[in-house]
Short mmCIF file of C-alpha atoms in Angstrom, two decimals:
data_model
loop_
_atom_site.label_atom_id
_atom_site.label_comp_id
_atom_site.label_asym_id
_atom_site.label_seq_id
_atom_site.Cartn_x
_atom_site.Cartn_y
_atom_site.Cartn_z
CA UNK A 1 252.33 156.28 56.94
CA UNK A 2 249.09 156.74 54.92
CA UNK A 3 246.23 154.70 56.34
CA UNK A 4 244.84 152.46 54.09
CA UNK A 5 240.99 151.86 53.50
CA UNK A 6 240.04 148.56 54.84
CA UNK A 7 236.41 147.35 53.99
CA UNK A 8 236.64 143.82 55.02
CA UNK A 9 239.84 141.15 56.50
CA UNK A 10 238.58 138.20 56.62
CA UNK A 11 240.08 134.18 56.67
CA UNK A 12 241.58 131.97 56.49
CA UNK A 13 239.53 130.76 53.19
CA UNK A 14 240.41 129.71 49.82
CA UNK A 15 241.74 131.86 47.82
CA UNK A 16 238.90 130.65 44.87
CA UNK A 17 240.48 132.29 41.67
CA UNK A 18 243.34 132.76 38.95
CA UNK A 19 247.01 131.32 39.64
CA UNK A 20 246.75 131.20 43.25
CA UNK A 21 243.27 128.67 43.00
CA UNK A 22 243.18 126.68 45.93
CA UNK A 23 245.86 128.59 48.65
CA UNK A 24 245.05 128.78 51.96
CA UNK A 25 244.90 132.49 52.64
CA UNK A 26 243.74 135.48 54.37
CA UNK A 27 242.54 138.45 52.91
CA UNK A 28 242.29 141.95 52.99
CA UNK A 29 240.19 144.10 50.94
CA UNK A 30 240.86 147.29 50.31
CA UNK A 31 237.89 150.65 49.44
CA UNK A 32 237.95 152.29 46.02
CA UNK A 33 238.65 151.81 42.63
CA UNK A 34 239.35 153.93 39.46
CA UNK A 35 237.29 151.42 36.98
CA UNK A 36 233.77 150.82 37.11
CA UNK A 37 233.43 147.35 35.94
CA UNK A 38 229.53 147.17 34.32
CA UNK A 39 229.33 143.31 35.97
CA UNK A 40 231.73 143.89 39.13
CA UNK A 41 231.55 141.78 41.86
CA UNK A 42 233.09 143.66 44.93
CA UNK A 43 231.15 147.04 43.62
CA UNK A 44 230.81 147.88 47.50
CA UNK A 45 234.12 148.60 47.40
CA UNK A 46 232.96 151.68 45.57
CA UNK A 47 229.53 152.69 44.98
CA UNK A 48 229.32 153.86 48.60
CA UNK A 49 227.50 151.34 49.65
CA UNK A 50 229.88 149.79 52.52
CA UNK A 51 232.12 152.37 54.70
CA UNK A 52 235.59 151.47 54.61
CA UNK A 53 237.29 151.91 57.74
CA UNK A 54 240.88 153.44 57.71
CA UNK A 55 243.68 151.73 59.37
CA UNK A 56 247.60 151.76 59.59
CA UNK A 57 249.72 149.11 59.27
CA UNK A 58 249.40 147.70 62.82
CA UNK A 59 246.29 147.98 63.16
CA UNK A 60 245.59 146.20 59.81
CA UNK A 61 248.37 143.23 61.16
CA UNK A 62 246.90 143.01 64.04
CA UNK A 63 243.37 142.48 62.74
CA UNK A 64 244.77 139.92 60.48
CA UNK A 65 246.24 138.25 63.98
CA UNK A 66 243.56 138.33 65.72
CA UNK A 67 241.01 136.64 63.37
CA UNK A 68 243.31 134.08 61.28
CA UNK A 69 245.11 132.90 64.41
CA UNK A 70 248.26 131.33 63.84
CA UNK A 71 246.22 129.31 61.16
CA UNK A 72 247.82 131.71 58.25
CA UNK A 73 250.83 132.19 56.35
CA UNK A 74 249.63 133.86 52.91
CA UNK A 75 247.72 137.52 52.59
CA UNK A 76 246.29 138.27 49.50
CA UNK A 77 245.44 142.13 48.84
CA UNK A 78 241.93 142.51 46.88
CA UNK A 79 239.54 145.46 46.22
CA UNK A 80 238.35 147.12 44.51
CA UNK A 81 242.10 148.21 42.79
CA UNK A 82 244.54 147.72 46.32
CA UNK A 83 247.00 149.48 43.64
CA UNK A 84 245.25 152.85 44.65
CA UNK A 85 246.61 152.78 48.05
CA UNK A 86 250.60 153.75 48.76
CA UNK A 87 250.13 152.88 52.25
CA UNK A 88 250.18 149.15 51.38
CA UNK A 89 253.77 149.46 51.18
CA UNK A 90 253.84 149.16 54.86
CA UNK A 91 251.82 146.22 55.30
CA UNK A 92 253.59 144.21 52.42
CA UNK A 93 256.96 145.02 53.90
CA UNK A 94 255.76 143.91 57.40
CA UNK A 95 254.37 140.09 56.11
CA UNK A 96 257.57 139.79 54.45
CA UNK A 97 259.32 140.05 58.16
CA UNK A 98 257.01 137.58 59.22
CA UNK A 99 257.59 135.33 56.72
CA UNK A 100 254.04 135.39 55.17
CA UNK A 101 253.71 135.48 51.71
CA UNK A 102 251.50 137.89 49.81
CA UNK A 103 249.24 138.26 46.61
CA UNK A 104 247.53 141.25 44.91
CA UNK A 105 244.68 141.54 42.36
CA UNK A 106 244.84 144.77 40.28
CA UNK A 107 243.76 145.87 36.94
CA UNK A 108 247.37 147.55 36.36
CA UNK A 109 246.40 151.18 35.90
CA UNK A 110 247.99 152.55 38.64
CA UNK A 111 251.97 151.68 39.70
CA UNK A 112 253.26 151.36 43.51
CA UNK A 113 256.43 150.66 44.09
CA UNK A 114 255.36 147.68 46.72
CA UNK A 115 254.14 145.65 44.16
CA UNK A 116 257.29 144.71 43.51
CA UNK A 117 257.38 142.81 46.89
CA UNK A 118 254.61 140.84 46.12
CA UNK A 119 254.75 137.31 45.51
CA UNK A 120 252.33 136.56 43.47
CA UNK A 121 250.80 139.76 41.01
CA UNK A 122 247.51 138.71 39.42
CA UNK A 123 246.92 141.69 36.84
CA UNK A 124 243.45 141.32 35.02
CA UNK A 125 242.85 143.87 32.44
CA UNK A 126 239.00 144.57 31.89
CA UNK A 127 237.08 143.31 28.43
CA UNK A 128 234.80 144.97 26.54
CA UNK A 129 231.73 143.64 28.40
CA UNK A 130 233.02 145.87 31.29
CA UNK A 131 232.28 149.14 29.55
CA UNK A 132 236.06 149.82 30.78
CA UNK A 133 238.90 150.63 28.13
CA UNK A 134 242.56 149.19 28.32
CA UNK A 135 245.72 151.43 28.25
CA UNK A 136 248.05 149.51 26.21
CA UNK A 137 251.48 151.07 26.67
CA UNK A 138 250.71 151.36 30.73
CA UNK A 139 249.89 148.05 30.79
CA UNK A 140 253.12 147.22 28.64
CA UNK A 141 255.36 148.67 31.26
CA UNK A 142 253.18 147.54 34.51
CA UNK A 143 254.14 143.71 32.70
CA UNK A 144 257.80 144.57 32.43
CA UNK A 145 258.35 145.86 35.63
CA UNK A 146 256.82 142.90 37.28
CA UNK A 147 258.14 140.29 34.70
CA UNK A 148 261.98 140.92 35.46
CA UNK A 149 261.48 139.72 39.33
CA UNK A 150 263.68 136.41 40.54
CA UNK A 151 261.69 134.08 42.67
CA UNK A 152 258.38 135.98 42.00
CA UNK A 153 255.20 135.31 39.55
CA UNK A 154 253.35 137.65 37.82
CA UNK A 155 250.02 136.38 35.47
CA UNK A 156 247.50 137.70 34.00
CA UNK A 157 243.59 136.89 34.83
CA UNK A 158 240.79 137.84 31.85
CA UNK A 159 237.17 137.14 33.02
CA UNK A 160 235.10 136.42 29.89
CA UNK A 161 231.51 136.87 29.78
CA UNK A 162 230.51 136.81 25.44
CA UNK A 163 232.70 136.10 22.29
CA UNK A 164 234.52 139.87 22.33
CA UNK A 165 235.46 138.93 25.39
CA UNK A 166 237.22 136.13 24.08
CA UNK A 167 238.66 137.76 21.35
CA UNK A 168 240.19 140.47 23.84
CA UNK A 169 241.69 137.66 25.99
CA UNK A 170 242.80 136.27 23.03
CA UNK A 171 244.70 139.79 22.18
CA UNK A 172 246.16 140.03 25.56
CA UNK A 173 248.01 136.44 25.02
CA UNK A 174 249.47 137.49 21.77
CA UNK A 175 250.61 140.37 22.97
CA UNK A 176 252.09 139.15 26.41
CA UNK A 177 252.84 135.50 25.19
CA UNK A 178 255.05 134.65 28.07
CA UNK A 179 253.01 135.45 30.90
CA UNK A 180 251.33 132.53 32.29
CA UNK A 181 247.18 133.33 31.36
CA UNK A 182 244.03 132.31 33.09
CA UNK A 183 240.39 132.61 31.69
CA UNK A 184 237.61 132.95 34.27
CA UNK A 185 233.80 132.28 33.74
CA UNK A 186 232.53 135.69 34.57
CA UNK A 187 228.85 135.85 36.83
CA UNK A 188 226.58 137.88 35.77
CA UNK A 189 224.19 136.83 38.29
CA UNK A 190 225.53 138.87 41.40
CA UNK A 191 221.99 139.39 43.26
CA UNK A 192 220.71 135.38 43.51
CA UNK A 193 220.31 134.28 46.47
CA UNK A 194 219.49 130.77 45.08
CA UNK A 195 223.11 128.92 45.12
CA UNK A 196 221.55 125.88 43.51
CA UNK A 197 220.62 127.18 40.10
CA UNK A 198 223.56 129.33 40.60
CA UNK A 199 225.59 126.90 40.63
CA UNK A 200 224.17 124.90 37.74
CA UNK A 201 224.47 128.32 36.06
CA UNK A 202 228.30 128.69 36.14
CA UNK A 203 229.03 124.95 35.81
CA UNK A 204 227.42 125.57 32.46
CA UNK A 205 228.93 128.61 31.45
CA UNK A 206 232.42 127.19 32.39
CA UNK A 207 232.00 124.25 30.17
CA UNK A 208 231.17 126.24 27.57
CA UNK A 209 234.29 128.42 27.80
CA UNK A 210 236.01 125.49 28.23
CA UNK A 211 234.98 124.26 25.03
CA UNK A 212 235.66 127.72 23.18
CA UNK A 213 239.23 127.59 24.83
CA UNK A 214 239.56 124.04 23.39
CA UNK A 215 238.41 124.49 19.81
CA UNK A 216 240.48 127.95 19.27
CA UNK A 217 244.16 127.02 18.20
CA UNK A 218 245.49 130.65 19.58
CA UNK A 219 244.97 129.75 23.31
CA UNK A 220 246.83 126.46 23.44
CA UNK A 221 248.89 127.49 26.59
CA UNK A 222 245.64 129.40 28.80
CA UNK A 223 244.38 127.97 31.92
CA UNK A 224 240.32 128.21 32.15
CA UNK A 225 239.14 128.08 35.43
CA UNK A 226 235.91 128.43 37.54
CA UNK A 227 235.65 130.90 40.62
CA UNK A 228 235.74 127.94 43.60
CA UNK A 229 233.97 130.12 46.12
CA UNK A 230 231.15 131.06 44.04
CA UNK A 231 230.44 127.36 43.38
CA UNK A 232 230.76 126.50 47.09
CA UNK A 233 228.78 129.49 48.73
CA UNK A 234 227.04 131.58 46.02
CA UNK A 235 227.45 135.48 46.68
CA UNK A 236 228.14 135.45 49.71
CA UNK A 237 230.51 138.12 50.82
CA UNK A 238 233.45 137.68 53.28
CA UNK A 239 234.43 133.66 52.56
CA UNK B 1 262.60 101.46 21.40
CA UNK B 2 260.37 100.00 23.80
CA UNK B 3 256.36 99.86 22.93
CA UNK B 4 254.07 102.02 25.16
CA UNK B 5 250.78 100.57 26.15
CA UNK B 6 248.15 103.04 26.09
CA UNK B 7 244.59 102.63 26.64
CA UNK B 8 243.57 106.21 25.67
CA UNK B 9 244.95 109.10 24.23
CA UNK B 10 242.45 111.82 23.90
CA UNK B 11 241.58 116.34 24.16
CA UNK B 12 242.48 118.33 24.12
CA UNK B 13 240.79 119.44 26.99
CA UNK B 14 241.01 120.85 30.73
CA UNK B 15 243.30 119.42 33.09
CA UNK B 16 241.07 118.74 36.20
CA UNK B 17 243.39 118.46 39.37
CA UNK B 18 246.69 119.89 40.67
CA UNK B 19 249.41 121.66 39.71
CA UNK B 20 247.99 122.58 36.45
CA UNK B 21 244.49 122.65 37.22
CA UNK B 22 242.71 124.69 34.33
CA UNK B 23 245.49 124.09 31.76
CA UNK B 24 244.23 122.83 28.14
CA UNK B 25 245.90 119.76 27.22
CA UNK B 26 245.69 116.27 25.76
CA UNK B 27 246.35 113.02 27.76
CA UNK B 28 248.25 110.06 27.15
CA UNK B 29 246.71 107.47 29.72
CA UNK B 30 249.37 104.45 29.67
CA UNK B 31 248.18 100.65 30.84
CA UNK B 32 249.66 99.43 33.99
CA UNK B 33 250.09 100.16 37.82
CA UNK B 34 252.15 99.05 40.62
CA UNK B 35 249.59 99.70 42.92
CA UNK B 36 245.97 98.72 43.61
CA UNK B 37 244.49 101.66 45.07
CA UNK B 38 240.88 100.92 46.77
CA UNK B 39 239.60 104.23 45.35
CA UNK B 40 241.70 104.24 41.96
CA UNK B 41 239.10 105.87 39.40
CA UNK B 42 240.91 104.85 36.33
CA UNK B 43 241.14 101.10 37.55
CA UNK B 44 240.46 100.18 33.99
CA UNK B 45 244.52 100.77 33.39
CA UNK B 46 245.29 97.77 34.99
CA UNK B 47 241.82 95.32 36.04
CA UNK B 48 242.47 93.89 32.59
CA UNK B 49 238.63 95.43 31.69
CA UNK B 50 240.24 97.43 28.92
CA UNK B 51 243.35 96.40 26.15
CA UNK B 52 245.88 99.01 26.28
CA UNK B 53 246.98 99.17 22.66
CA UNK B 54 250.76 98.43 22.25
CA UNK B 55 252.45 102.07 20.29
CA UNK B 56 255.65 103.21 19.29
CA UNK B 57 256.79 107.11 19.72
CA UNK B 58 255.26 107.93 16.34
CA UNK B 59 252.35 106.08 16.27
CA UNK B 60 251.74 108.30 19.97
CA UNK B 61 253.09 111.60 18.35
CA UNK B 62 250.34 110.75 15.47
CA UNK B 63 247.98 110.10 17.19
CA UNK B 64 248.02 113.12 19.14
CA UNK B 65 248.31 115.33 15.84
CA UNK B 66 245.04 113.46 14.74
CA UNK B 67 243.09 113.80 17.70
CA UNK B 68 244.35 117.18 18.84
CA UNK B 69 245.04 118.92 15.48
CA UNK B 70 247.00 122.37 16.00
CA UNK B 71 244.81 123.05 18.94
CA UNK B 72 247.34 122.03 21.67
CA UNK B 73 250.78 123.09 23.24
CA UNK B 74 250.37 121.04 26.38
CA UNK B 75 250.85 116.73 26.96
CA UNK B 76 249.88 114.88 29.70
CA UNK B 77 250.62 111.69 30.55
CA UNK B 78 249.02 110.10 33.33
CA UNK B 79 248.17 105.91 33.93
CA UNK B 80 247.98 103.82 35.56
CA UNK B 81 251.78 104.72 36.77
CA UNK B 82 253.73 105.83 33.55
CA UNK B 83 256.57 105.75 35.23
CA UNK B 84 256.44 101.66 34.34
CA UNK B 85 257.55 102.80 30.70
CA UNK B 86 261.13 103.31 29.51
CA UNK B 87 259.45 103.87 25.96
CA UNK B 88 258.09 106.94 27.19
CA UNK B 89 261.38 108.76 27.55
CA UNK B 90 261.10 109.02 23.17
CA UNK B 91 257.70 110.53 23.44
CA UNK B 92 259.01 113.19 25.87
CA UNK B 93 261.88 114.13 23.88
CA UNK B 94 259.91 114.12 20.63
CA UNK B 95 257.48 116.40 22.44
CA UNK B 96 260.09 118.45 23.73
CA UNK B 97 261.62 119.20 20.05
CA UNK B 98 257.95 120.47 18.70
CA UNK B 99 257.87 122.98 21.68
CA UNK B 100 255.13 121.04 23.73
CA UNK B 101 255.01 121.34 27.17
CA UNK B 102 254.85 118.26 29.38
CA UNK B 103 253.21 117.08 32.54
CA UNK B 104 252.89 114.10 34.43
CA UNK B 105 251.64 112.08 37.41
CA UNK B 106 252.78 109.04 39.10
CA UNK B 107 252.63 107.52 42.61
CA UNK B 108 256.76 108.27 43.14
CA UNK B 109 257.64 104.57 43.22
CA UNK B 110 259.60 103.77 40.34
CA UNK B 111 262.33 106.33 38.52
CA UNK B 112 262.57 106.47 34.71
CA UNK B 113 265.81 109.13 33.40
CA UNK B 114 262.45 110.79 31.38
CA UNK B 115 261.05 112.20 34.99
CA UNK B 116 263.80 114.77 34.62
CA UNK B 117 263.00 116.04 31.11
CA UNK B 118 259.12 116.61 32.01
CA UNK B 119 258.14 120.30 32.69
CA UNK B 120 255.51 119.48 35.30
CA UNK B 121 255.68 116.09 37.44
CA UNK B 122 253.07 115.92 40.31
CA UNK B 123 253.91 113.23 42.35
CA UNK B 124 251.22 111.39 44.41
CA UNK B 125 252.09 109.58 47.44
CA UNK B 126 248.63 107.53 48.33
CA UNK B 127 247.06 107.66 51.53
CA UNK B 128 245.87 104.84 54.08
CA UNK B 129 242.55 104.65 52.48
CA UNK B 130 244.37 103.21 49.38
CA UNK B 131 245.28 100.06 51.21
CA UNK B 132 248.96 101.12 49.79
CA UNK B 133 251.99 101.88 51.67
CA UNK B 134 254.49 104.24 51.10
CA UNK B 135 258.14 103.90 50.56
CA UNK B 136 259.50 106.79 52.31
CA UNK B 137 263.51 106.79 51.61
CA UNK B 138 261.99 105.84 47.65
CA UNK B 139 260.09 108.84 48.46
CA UNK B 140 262.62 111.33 49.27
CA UNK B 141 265.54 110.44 46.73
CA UNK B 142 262.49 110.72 43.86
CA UNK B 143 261.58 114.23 45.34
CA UNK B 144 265.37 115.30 45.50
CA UNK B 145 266.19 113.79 42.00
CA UNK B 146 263.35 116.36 40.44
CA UNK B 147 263.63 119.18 42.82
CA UNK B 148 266.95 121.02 42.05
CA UNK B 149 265.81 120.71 38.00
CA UNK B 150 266.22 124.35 36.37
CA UNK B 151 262.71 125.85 35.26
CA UNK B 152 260.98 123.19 35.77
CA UNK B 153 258.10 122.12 38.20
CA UNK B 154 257.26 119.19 41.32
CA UNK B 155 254.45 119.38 43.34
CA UNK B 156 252.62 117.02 45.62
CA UNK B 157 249.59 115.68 45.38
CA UNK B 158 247.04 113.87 47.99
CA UNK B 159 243.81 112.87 47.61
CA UNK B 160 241.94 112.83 50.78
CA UNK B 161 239.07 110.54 51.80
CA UNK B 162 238.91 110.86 55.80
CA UNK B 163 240.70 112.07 58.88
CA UNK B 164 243.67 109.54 58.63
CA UNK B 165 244.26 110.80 54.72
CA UNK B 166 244.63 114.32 56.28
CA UNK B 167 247.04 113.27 59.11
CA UNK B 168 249.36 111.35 56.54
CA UNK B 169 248.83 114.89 53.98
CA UNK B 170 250.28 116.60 57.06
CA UNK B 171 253.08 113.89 57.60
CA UNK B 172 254.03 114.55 54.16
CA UNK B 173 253.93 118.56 53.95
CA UNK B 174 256.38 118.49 57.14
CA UNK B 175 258.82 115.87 55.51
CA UNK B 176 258.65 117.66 52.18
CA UNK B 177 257.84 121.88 53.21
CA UNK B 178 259.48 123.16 50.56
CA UNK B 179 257.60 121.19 47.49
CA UNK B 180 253.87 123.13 46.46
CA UNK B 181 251.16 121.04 48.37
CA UNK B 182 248.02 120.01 46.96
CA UNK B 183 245.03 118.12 48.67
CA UNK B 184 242.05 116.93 47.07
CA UNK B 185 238.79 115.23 47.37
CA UNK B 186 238.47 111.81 46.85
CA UNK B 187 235.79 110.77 44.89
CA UNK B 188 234.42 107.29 46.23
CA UNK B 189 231.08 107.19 44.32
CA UNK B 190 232.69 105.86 41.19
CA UNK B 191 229.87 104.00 39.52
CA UNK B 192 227.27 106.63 39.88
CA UNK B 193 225.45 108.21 36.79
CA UNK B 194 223.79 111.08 38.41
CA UNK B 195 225.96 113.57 38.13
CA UNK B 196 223.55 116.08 39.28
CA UNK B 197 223.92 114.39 42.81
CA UNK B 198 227.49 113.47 42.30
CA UNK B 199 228.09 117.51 42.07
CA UNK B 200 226.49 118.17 45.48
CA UNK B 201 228.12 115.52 47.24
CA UNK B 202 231.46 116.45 46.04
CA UNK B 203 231.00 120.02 46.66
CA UNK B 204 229.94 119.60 50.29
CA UNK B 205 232.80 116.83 50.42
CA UNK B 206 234.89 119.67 49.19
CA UNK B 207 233.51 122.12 51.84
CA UNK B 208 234.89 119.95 54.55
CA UNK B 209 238.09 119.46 53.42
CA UNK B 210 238.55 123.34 53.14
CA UNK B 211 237.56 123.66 56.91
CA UNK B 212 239.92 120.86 57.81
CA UNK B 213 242.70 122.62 56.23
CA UNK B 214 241.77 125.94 57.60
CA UNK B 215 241.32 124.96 60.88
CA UNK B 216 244.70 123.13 60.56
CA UNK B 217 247.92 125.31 61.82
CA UNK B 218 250.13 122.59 60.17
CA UNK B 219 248.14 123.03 56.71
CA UNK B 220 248.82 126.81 56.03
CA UNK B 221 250.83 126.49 53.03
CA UNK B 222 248.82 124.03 50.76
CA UNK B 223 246.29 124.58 47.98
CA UNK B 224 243.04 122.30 48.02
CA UNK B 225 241.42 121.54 44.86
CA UNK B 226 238.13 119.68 43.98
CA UNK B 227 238.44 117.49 40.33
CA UNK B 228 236.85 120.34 38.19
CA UNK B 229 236.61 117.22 35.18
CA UNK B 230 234.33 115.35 37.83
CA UNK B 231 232.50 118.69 38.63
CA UNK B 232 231.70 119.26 34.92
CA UNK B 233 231.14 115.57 33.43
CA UNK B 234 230.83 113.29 36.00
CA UNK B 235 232.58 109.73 36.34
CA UNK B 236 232.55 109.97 32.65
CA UNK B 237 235.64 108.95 30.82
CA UNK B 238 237.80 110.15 27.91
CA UNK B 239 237.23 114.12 28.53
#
């Protein structure tokens, strides 16, 4: 197999974002990515700043054993864009013998056939406030092929940071109506060390997406949500 | 049909807990309980503080359109238990025939033929710290009357106060392994107006909970939630 770039495993935690809010998982984060999100928060995943080490599929299982214990049965794939990485294939397929279920993050630019296998496909196209641009018809068919799975969910996650951002999101609905949607307070504050005001920060700027949300008639059926780890422990990396 | 006494109807805004944490919505809170929780924080459905307001289905559906203009697509109704109302069942159909979704919450203790027509039914089976005790063979025919519904939702919900809450949470995950879990923190500070300290404490009340659970092998599959309505407003009612 192809080893995979691994930059951090860490858990169990909560997963703290998006459809999966709340699970009890473990994850694994993968190096490199083909976007450079303006505001991203994982950006030593690729700006060179952390070494990724690179690992095969047992070693990256048996890493996952040895520091989640038996206290695990969910994985979710991050990065940086996980979708970059053909290798995965082996991992997935190996959790799904073990009867642990799996989740991915991507932004949906590049296809592998494992994500196919995954339970639970977060795809979360960039906004404007990114500086990143959005491929239309290869998002289109990333959505169909993961759409037509039985007993697996697929949803998309926008993280909003101004009004165009909004707007965006608000494109992305209409154009993918039956895909369940969430709306994330993006932080622009990625350097403070000072959890308090950071805190107070987000709470505010996730009210008032919440109240956009509310007031616009066109996103009657979107989820809004915070990210829970930020609000419990700031920047921190590797919780 | 039968009147529906409701002491609020009001949104649309965020649902706070659960199964549909994040989702934008309007609420239907009915008058009434079968139980007397210790820690119930809308005790005001059935201390006899407030007068629920006897309605009929279109003096609800009305209501709604007033309140919540064209800006919703989602209904919850929560209590008290609203599982106490027949009248209900109209509501839910009428609701059903505009293309609004539907959620609801009760404690699992009484059946009403409408349970089966709702989209999303969390069911919340209360903990020692209530004072209440649970009905388990009540329990089980409720769960298997809504869990072999066709695109359609049942989750679990319990809130946790201390150690004993947990142990009962597990009790209930192994009798039930197959229904979505959710635990979440109880709020006991019910009265208080400083919601600048009510934050912190639930936060850190949060924190513990998600190390319980991750410490926990019996706990892997289960989501834990704060109240992200308390986190934003407070004990404040109506939003």
């Amino acid at each position: 197999m192809k080893k995979v770039p691994v930059l951090e495993i860490f858990g169990p935690t909560i997963q703290g974002e998006g459809m999966v809010i709340g699970q009890k998982t473990m994850f694994i984060r993968t190096g490199g990515c083909d976007y450079r999100c303006s505001w991203c928060d994982s950006a030593f995943t690729w700006d060179g700043s952390q070494q990724a080490e690179l690992l095969n599929v047992d070693e990256i299982i048996e890493k996952l054993e040895t520091i989640g214990g038996a206290a695990f049965n969910h994985v979710t794939i991050s990065g940086g864009n996980p979708a970059l990485h053909s290798g995965l294939g082996e991992v997935v397929k190996m959790l799904q013998e073990k009867g642990i279920k799996t989740a991915v993050e991507t932004q949906g630019t590049i296809w592998q056939h494992w994500m196919k296998d995954i339970d639970e496909v977060t795809i979360s196209p960039k906004p404007p406030s990114s500086g990143m641009d959005t491929n239309w018809e290869q998002l289109d068919e990333y959505i169909r092929q993961l759409n037509d799975r039985e007993d697996k969910e697929v949803s998309l996650k926008i993280v909003i940071f101004d009004d165009k951002d909004l707007e965006y999101a608000v494109d992305v609905h209409q154009r993918y109506p039956h895909i369940a949607m969430f709306l994330q307070t993006g932080n622009e504050h990625l350097e403070t060390a000072d959890n308090s005001w950071l805190l107070s920060h987000l709470l505010n700027r996730y009210e008032e997406l919440v109240e956009k949300v509310i007031a616009s008639e066109r996103l009657n059926e979107v989820k809004v949500l915070p990210q829970l780890h930020t609000l419990l422990w700031g920047n921190k990396q590797g919780v």
